[in-house]
Short mmCIF file of C-alpha atoms and ligand atoms in Angstrom, two decimals:
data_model
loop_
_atom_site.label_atom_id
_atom_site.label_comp_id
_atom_site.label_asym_id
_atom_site.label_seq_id
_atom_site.Cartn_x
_atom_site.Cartn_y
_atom_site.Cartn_z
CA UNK A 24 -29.18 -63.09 32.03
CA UNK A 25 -31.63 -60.31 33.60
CA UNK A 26 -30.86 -56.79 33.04
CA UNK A 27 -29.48 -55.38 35.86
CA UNK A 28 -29.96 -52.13 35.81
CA UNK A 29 -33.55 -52.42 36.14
CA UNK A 30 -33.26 -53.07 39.96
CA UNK A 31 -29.96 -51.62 40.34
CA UNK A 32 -30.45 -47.67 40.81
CA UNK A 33 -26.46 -47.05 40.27
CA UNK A 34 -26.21 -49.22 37.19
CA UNK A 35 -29.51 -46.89 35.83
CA UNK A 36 -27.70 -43.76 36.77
CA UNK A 37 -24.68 -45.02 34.85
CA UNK A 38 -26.49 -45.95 31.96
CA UNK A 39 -27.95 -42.13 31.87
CA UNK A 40 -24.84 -40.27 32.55
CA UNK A 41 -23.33 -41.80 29.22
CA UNK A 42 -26.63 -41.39 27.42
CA UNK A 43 -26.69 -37.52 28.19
CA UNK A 44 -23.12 -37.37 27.27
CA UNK A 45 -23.60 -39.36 24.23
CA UNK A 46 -26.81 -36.56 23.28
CA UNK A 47 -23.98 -33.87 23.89
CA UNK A 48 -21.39 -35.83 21.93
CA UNK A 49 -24.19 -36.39 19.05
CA UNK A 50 -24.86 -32.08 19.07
CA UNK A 51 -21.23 -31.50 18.59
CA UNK A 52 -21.12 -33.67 15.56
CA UNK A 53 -23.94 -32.04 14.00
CA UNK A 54 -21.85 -28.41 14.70
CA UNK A 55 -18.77 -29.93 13.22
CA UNK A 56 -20.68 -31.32 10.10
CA UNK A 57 -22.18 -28.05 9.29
CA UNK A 58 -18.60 -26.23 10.24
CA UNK A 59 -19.90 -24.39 12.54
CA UNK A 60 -17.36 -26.23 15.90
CA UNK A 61 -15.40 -23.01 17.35
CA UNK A 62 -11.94 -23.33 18.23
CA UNK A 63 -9.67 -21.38 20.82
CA UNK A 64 -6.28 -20.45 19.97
CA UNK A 65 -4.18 -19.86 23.10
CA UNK A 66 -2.30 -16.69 23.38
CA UNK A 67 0.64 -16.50 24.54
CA UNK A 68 1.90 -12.76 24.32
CA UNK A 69 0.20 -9.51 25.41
CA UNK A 70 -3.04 -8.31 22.75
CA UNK A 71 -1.21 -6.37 20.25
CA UNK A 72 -0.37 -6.80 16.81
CA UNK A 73 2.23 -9.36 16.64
CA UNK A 74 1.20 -12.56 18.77
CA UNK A 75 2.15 -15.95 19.67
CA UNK A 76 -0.27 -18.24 19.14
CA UNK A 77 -0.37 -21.74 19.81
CA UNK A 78 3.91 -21.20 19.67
CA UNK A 79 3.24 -19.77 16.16
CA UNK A 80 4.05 -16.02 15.43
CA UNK A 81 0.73 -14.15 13.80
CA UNK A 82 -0.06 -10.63 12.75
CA UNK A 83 -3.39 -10.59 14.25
CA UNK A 84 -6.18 -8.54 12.62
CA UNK A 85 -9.27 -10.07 15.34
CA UNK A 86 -8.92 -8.22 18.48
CA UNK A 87 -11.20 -5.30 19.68
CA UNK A 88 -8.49 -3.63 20.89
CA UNK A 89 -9.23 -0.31 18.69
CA UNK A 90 -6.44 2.07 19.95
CA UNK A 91 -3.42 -0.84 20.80
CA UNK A 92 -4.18 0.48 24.54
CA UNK A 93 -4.26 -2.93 25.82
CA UNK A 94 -0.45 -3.58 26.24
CA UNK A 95 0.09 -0.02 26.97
CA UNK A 96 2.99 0.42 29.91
CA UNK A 97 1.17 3.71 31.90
CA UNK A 98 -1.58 1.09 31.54
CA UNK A 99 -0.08 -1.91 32.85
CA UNK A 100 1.70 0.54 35.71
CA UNK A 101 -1.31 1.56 36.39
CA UNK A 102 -2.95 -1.68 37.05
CA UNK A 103 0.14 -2.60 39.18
CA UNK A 104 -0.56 0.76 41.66
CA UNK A 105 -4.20 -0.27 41.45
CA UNK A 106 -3.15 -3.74 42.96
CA UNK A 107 -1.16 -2.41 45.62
CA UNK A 108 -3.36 0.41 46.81
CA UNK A 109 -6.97 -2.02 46.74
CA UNK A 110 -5.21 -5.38 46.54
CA UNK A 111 -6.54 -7.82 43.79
CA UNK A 112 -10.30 -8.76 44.34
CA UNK A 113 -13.09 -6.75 45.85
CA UNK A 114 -13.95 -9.36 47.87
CA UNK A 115 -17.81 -8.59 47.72
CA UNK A 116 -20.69 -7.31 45.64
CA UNK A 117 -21.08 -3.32 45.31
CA UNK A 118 -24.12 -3.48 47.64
CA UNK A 119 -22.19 -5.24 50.54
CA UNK A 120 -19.03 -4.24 50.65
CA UNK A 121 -17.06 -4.93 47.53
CA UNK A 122 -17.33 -0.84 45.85
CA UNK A 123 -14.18 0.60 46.38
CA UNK A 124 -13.04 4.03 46.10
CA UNK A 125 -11.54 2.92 42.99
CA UNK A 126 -14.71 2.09 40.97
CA UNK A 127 -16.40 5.49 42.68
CA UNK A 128 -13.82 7.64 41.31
CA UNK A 129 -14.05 5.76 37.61
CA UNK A 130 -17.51 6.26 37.73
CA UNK A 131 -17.17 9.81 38.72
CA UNK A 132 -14.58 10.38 36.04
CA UNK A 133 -16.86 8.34 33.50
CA UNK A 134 -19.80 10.73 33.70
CA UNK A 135 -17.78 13.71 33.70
CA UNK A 136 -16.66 12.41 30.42
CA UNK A 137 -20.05 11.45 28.89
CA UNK A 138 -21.76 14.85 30.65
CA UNK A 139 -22.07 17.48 27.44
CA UNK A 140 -24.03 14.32 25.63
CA UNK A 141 -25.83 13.29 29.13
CA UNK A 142 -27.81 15.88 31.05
CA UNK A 143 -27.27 15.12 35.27
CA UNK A 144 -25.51 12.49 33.83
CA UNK A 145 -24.24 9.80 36.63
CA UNK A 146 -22.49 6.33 35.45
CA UNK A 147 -22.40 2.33 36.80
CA UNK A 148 -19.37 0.39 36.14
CA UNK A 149 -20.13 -2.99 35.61
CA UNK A 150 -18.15 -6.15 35.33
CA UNK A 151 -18.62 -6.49 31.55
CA UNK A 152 -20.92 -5.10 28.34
CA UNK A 153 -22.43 -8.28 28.42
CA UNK A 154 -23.90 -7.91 32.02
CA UNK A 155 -24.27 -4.13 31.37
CA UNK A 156 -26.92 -5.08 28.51
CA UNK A 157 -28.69 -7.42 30.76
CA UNK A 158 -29.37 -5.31 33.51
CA UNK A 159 -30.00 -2.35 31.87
CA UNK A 160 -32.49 -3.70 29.83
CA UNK A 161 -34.40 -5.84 32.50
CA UNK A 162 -34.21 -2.79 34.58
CA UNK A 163 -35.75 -0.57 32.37
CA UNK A 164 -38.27 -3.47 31.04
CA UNK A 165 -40.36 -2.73 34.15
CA UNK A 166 -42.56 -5.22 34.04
CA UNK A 167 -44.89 -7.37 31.61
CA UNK A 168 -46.63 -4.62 30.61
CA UNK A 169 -43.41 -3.40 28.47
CA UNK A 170 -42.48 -4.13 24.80
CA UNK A 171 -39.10 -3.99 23.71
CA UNK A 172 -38.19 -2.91 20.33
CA UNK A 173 -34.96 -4.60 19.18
CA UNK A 174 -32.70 -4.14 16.07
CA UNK A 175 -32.21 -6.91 13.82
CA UNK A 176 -28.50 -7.07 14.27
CA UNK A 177 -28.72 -6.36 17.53
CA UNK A 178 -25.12 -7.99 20.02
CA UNK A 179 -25.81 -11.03 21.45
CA UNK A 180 -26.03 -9.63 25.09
CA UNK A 181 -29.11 -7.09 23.85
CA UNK A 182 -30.67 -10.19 22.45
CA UNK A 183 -30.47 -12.35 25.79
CA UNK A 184 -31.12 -9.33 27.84
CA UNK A 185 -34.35 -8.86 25.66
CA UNK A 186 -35.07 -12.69 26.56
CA UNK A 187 -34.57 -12.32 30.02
CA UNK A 188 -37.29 -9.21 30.75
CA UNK A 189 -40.52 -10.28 30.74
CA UNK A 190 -41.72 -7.66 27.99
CA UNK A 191 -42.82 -8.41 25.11
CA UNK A 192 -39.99 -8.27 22.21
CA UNK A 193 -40.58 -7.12 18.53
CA UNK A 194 -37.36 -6.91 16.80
CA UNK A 195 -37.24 -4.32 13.82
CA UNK A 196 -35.53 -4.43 10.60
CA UNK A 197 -32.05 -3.39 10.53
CA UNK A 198 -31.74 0.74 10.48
CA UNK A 199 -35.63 0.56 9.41
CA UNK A 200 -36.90 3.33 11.19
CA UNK A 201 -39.93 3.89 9.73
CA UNK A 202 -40.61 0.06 10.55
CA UNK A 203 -40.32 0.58 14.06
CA UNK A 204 -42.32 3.66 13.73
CA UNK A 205 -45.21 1.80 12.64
CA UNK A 206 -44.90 -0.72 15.60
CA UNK A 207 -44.59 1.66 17.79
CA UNK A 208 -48.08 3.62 16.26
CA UNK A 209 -49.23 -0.25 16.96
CA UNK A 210 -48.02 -0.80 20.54
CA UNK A 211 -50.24 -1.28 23.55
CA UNK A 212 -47.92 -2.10 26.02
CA UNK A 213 -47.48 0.94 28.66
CA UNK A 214 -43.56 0.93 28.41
CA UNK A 215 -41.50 0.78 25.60
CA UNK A 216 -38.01 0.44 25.20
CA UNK A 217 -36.00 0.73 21.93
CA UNK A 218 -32.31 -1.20 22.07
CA UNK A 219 -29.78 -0.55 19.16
CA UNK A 220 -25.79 -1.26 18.64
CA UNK A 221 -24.22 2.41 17.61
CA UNK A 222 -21.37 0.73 15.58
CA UNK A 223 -23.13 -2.67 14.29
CA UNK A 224 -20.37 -5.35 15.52
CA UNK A 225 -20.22 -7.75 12.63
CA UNK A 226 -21.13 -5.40 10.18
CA UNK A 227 -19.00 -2.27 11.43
CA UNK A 228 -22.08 0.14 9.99
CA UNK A 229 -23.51 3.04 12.22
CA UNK A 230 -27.24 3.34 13.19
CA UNK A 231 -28.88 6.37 12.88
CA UNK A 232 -29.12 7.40 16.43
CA UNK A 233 -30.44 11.00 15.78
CA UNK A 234 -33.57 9.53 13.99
CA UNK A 235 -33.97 6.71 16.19
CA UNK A 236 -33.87 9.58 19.35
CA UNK A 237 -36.40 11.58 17.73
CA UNK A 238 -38.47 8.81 17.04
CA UNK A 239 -38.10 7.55 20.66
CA UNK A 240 -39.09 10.97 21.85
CA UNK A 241 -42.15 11.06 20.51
CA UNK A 242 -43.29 7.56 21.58
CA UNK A 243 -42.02 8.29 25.22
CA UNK A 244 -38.86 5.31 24.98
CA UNK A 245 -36.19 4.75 26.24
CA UNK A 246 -33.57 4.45 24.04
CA UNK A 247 -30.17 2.07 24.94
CA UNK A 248 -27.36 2.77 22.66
CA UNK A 249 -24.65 -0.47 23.67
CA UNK A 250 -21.52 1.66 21.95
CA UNK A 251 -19.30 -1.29 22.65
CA UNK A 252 -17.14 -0.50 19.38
CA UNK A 253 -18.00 3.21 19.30
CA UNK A 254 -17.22 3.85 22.91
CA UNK A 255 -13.18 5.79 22.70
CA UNK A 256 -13.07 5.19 18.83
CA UNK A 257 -15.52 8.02 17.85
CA UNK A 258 -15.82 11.31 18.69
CA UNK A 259 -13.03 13.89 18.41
CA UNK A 260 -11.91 12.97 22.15
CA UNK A 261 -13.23 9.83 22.13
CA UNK A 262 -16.70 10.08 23.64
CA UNK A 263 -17.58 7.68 21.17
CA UNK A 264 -20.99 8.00 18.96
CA UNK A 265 -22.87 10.53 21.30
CA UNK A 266 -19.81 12.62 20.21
CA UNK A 267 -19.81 11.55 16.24
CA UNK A 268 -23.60 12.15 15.73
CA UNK A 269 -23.60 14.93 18.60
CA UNK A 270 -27.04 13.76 19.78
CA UNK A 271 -28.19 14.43 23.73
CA UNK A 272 -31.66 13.41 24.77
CA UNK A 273 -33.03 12.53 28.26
CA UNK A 274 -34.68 9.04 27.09
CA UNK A 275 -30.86 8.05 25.92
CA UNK A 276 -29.06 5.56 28.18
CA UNK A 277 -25.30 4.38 27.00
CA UNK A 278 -24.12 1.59 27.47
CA UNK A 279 -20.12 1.72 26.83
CA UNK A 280 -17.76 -1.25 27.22
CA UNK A 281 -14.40 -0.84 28.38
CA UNK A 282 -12.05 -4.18 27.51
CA UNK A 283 -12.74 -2.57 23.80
CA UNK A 284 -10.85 0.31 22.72
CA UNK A 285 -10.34 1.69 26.30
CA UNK A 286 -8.08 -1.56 26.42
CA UNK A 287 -8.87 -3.36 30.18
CA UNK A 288 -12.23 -4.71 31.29
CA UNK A 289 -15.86 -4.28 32.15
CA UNK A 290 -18.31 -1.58 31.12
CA UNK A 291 -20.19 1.36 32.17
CA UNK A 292 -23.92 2.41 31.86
CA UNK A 293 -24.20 6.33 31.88
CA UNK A 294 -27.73 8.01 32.05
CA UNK A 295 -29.38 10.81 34.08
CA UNK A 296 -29.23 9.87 37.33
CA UNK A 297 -32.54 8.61 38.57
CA UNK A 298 -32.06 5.75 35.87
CA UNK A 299 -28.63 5.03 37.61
CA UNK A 300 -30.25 4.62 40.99
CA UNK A 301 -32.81 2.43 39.52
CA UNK A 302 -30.51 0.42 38.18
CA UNK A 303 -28.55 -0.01 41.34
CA UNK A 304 -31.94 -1.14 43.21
CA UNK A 305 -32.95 -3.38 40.41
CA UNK A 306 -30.51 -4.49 37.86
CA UNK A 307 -30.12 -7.94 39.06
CA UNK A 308 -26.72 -8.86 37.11
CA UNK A 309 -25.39 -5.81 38.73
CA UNK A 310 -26.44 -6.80 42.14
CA UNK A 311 -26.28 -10.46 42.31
CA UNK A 312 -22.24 -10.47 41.69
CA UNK A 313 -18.80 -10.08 43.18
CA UNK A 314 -17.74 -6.13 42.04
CA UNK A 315 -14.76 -6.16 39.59
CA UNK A 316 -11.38 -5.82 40.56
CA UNK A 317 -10.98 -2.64 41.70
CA UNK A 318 -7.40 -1.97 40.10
CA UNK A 319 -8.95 -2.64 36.65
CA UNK A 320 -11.24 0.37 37.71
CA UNK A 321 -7.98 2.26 38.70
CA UNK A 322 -6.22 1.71 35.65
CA UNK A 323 -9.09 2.65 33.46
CA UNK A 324 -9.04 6.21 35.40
CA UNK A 325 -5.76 6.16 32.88
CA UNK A 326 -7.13 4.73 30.00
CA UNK A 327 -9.62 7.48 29.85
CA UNK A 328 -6.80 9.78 30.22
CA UNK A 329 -5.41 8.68 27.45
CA UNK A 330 -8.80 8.26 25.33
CA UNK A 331 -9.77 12.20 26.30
CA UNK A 332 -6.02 13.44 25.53
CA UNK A 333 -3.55 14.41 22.52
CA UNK A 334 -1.86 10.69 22.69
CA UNK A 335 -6.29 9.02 21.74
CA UNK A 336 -6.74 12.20 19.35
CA UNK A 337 -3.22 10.84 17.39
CA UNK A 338 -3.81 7.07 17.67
CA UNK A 339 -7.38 7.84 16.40
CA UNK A 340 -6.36 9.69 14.07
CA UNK A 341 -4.18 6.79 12.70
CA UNK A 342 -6.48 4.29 12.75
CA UNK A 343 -8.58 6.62 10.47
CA UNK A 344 -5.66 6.44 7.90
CA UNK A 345 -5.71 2.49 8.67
CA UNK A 346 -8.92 2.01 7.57
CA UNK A 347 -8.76 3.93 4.73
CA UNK A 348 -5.91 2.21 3.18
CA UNK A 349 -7.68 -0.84 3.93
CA UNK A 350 -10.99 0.36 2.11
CA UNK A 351 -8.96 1.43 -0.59
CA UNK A 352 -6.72 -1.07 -1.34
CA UNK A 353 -9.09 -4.14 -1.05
CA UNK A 354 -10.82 -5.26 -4.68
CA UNK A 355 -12.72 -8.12 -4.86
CA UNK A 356 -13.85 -9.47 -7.55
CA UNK A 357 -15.89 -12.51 -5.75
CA UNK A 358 -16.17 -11.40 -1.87
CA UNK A 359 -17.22 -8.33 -0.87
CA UNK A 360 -16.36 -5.76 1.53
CA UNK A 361 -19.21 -3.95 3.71
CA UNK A 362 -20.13 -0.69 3.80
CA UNK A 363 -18.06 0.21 7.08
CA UNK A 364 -16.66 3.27 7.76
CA UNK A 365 -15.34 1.94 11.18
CA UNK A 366 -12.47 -0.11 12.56
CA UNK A 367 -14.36 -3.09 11.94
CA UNK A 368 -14.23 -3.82 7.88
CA UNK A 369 -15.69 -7.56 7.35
CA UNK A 370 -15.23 -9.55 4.35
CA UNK A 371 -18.12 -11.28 3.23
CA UNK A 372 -17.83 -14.47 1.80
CA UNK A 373 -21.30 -16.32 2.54
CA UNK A 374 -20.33 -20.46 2.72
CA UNK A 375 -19.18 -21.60 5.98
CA UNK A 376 -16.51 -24.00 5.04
CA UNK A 377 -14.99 -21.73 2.22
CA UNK A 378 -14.59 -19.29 5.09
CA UNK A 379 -13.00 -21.24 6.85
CA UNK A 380 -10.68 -22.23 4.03
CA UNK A 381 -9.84 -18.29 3.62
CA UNK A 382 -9.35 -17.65 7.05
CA UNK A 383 -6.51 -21.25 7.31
CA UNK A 384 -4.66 -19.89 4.50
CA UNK A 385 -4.09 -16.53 5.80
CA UNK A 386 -3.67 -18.06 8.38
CA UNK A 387 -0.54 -20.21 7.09
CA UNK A 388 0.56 -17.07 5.32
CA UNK A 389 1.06 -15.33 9.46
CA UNK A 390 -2.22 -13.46 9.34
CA UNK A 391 -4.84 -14.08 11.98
CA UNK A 392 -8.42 -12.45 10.94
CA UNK A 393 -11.55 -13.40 12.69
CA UNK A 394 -13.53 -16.03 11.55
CA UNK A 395 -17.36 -14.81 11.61
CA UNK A 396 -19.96 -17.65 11.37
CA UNK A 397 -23.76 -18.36 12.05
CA UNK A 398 -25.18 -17.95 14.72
CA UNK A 399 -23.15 -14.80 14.82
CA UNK A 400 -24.21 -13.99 11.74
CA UNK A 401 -27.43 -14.64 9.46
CA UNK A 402 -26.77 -18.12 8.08
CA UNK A 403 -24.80 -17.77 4.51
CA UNK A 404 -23.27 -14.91 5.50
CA UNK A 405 -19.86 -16.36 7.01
CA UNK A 406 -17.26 -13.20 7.17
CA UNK A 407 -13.67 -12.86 7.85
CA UNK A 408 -14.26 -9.72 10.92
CA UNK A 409 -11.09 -7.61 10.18
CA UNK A 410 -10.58 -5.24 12.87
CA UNK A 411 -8.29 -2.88 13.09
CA UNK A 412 -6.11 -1.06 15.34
CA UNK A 413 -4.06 1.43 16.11
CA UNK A 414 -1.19 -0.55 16.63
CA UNK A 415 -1.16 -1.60 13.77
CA UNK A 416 1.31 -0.04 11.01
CA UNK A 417 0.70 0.54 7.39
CA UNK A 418 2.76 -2.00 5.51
CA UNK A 419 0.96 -4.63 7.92
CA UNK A 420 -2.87 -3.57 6.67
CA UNK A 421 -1.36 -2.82 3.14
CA UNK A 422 0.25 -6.50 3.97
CA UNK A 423 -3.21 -8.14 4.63
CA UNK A 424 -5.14 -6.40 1.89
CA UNK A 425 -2.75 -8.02 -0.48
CA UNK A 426 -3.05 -11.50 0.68
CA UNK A 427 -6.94 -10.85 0.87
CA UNK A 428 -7.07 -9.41 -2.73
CA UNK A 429 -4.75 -12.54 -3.73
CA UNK A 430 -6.97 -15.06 -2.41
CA UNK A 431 -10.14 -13.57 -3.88
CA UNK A 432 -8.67 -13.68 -7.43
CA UNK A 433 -7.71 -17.20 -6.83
CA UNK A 434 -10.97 -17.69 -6.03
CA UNK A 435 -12.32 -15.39 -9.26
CA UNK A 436 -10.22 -18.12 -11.20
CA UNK A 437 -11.01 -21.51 -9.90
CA UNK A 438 -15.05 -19.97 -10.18
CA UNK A 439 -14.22 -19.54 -14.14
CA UNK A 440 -12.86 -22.71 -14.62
CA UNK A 441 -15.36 -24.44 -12.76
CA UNK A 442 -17.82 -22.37 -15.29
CA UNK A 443 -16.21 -23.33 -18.31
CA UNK A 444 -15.55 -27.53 -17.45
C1 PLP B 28 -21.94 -4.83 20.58
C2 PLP B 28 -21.43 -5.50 21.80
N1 PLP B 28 -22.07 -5.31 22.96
C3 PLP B 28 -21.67 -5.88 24.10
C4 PLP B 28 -20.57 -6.70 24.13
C5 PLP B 28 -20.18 -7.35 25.41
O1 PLP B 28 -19.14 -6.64 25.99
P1 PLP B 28 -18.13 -7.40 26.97
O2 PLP B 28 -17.16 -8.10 26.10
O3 PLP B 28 -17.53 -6.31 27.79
O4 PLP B 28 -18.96 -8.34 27.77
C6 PLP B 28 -19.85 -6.92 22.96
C7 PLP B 28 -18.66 -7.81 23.00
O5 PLP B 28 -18.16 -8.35 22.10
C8 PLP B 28 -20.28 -6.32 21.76
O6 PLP B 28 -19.66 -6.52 20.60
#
């Protein structure tokens, strides 16, 4: 019998499509050996506290949702207005004809808000915080002649963002300062921009933007600041970590996402205003794509209400006594907790599939707590990512810390014995 597929074109293609699906199929057994296959959970109830998941009930401790403003009814009535004064899609990208009123007055109302930490300050909504990192940093990466200075434990959005300019990149310790002092001394490159997280996402630590500013000032940097998880938490009204360090410089430009604690979608870049208008005539993920809906703009107009007002000052001001009793009540004899002052308290527990263990048994016991593993994070450092919220009450965080503190001593034990046979 001759093999057909040698003069049969089709038959070749054939062969190929299951051979490239068989390479795929091989990848995904390699993930699931090492535990590292992700799984989604569908959710069937708004983001709050209590969820449906998958038809089960959960008290979810995983969402970003910092101030429970995502299931908020002025929120969700304002999203409803939004749709029936601009409809539902923009239709267009900002530069042709999809910015509406809607995202004009957000981003008016957005630099307001930023303004005593931003001098001229202007702002750029953007679809999300991940195409907010991208442009800004291409944008300001003007060309080869740039190095960027990245933090070790930097989102993944700064990291591809980094990628995608055609600097140079040198990523610096994590909160090493003098380190990136010294490659700064070193640099040749004409341009240099510095790129941090405020509130380190994994990690829930706080860089030290008023060194890191100084620093940047005297190497002539820019400096990005993505305060995805400080952006409404920090701050006494909620102007996030410009606010909580009180720092103001004209090399700063802030990124702040706003599906986070502002509790609906997208993100906004705020800066003086010549960086703006650079970034709307060259920050390629901000041109090259349909504008947001602009009724997620309009009910974010709200959301920053709320944020700026008495109602964010109290539901900050709870989540404060959240993480406390969290930080207090959790000891661990095996895992450890981080040092996080913020919403976001991981639990390190370093193997992959005993992590995963952790996380299935609170989950049986109702409680749903991130599941944090490499690439995410530095390999043998697998985390549960508590986050909390708002929303949340105290008997449910005094609720988890228990069956966290529980699990640890069972694992305390079962280390012993395994000591002693
Ligand atoms: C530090 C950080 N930056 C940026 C982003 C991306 O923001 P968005 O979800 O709006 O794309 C995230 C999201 O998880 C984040 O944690």
């Amino acid at each position: 019998m001759t093999d057909g597929s040698k003069n049969n074109p089709g038959i070749r293609i054939a062969t190929q499509r299951k051979s490239l699906i068989q390479g795929l199929q091989q990848e995904l057994a390699v993930l699931d050996q090492k535990h590292l296959l992700r799984q989604r959970r569908t959710v069937e109830t708004p983001s709050a506290p209590n969820m449906k998941v998958d038809g089960r009930d959960l008290l979810a401790f995983c969402s970003n949702d910092y101030l429970g403003l995502a299931a908020h009814p002025k929120l969700a009535e304002a999203m409803q207005e939004g749709a029936a004064l601009y409809g539902v899609g923009s239709g267009a990208s900002h530069l042709i004809s999809g910015h509406s009123r809607a995202h004009a007055v957000l981003e008016e109302r957005l630099a307001e808000f930023v303004s005593p930490h931003i001098d001229n300050a202007r702002a750029l909504y953007f679809c999300t915080g991940y195409m907010a990192n991208l442009a800004v940093i291409t944008a300001l990466a003007i060309n080869k002649d740039t190095t960027v200075f990245s933090e070790a434990l930097n989102h993944a959005s700064l990291i591809d963002g980094a990628r995608l300019s055609r600097a140079t990149v040198q990523v610096f310790p994590h909160r090493d300062y003098t380190a990136l002092e010294r490659m700064l001394q070193q640099c040749k490159t004409k341009h240099r921009v510095v790129v941090t997280d405020s509130v380190f996402s994994m990690d829930g630590n706080i860089a030290e933007l008023g060194a890191l500013l100084a620093i940047c000032e005297r190497y002539d940097a820019w400096l990005i600041v993505d305060d995805a998880h400080g952006f409404g938490v920090l701050g006494q009204h909620g102007r996030g970590v410009l606010e909580h360090l009180n720092i103001k410089s004209p090399n700063l430009v802030y990124m702040g996402t706003l599906g986070k604690a502002a509790g609906v979608g997208g993100a906004f870049v705020a800066a003086d205003a010549t960086v703006i208008e650079w970034l709307v005539q060259r920050a390629r993920s901000y041109i090259y794509t349909t504008a947001a809906a602009p009724a997620l703009a309009h009910a974010l107009l709200t959301s920053i209400d709320i944020i700026a007002g008495e109602e964010g000052q109290q539901r900050r001001a709870h989540l404060q006594k959240l993480i406390g009793l969290f930080r207090d009540g959790l000891h661990l004899q095996v895992w450890q907790g981080m040092p996080s002052d913020t919403a976001i308290q991981p639990v390190l527990i370093g193997d992959n599939a005993a992590m995963l263990r952790v996380a299935g048994n609170l989950m049986d016991q109702g409680l749903w707590v991130g599941a944090i593993r490499p690439p995410t994070v530095p390999v043998g450092t697998a985390r549960l990512r508590v986050t909390l919220s708002a929303a949340h009450t105290e008997i449910q965080v005094l609720q988890l810390v228990q069956a966290i503190n529980r699990l640890d001593q069972m694992s305390y034990v079962a280390q012993c014995f395994a000591e002693v046979a």
